[in-house]
Coordinates of C-alpha atoms in Angstrom, one line a residue:
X1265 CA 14.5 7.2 -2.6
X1266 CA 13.7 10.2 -0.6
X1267 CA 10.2 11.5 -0.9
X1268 CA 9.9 15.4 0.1
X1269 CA 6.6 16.4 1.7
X1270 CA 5.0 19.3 1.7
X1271 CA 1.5 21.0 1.2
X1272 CA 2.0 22.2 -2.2
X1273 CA 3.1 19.1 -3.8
X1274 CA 1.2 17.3 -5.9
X1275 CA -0.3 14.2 -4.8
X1276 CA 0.0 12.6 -8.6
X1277 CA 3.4 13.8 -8.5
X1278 CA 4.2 11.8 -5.4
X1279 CA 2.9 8.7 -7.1
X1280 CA 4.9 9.6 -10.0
X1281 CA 8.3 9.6 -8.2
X1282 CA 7.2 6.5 -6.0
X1283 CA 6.1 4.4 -9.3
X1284 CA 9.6 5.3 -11.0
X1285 CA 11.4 3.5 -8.4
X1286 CA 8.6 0.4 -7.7
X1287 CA 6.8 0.4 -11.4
X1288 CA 4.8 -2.3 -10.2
X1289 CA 3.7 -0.6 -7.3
X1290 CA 1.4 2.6 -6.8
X1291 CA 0.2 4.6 -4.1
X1292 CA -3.7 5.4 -3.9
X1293 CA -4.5 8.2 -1.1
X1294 CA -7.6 8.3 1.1
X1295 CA -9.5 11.1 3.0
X1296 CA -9.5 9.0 5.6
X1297 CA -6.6 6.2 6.9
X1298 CA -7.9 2.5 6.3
X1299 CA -8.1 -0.3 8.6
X1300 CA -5.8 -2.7 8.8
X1301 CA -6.6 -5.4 6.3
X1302 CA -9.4 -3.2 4.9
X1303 CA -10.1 -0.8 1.6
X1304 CA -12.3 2.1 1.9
X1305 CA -13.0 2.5 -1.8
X1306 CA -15.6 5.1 -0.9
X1307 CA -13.0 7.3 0.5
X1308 CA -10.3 6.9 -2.6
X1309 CA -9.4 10.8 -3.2
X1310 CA -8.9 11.6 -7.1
X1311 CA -5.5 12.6 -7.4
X1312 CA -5.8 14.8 -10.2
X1313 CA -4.6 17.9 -9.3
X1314 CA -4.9 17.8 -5.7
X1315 CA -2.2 18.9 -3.4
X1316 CA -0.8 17.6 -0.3
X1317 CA -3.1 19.8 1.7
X1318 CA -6.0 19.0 0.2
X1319 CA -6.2 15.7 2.0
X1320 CA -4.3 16.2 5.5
X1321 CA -5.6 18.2 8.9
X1322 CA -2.0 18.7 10.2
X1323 CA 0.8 19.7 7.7
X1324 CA 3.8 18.4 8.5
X1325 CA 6.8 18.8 6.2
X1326 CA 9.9 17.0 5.7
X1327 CA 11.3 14.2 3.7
X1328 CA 10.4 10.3 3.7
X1329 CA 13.2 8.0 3.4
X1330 CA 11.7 5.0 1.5
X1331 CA 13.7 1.6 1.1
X1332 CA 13.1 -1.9 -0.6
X1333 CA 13.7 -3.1 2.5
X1334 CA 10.6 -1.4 4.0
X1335 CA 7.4 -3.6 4.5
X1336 CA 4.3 -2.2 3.0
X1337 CA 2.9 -1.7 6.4
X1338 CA 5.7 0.6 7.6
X1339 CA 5.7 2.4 4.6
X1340 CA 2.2 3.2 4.5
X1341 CA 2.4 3.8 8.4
X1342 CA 5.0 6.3 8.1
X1343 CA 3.4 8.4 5.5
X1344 CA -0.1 8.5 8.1
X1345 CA 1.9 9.0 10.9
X1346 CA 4.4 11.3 10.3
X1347 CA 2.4 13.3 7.1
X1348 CA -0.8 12.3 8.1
X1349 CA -1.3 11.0 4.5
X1350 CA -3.6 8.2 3.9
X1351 CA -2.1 5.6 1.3
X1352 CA -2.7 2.6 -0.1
X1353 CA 0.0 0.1 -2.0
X1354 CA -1.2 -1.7 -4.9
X1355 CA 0.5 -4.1 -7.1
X1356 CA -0.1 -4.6 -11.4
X1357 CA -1.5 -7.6 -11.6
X1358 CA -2.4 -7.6 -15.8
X1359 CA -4.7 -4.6 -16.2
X1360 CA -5.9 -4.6 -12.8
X1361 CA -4.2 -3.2 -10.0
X1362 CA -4.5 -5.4 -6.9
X1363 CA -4.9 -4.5 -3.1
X1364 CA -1.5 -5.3 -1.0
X1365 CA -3.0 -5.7 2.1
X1366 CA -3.0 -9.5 2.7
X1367 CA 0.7 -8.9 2.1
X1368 CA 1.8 -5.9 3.7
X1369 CA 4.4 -7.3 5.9
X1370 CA 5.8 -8.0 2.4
X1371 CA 8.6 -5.7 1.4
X1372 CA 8.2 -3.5 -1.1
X1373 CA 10.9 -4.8 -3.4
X1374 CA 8.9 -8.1 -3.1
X1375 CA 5.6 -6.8 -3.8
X1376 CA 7.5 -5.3 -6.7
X1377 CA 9.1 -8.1 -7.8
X1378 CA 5.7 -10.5 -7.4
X1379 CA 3.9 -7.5 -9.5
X1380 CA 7.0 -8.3 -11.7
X1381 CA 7.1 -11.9 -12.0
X1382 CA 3.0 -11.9 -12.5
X1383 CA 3.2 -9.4 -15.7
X1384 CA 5.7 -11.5 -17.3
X1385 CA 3.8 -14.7 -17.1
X1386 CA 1.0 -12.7 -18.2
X1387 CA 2.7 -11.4 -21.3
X1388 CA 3.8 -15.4 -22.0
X1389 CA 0.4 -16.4 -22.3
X1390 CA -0.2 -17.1 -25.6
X1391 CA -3.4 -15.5 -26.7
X1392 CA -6.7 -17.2 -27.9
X1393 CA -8.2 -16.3 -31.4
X1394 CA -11.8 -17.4 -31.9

């Protein structure tokens, strides 16, 4: 998948496309790049309809070549380096979506596939009626 970049995208629209090719994946941007290991909640931008520009000091444009074979970290690395977009990866995990970043040397087809593996078990679970 190649992700274009550019100021006047949409920033839901870039979680969109990202989510149609890892739909147990999203992408949560910050004002401000997180530490390593760390979520800055406080700094979670509502996506809305927010552009690219909104969020970013330097406005770099181009395309982001994004594989399964990619690790979290270098995914969310590139986007802050290159686009100086602050992400986030999080995985479904039921109705919650989950943090990635005990796992971000994951890549992202695993974290997909975990999101994946934990939705159908679940679904499986049979329900309780009281």
């Amino acid at each position: 998948m190649t992700i274009q970049i550019n100021d006047n995208r949409r920033l839901h629209d870039l979680q969109l496309e990202f989510s149609k090719t890892f739909p147990f994946l999203k992408i949560e941007f910050f004002k401000k790049k997180h530490s390593d290991r760390q979520l800055s909640k406080t700094h979670l931008v509502e996506t809305g309809n927010q552009c690219v520009c909104d969020v970013r000091k330097s406005h770099e444009e181009g395309e982001l070549e994004v594989t399964s074979s990619m690790t979290v970290e270098q995914f969310e690395s590139s986007l802050v380096k290159d686009f100086s977009l602050p992400v986030q990866v999080f995985r479904k995990a039921g109705r919650l979506w989950r943090e990635t970043t005990l796992t971000n040397k994951w890549t992202l087809q695993e974290q997909n596939e975990h999101g994946k593996q934990i939705n159908r078990a679940k679904d499986e679970r049979p329900e309780l009626f009281w």
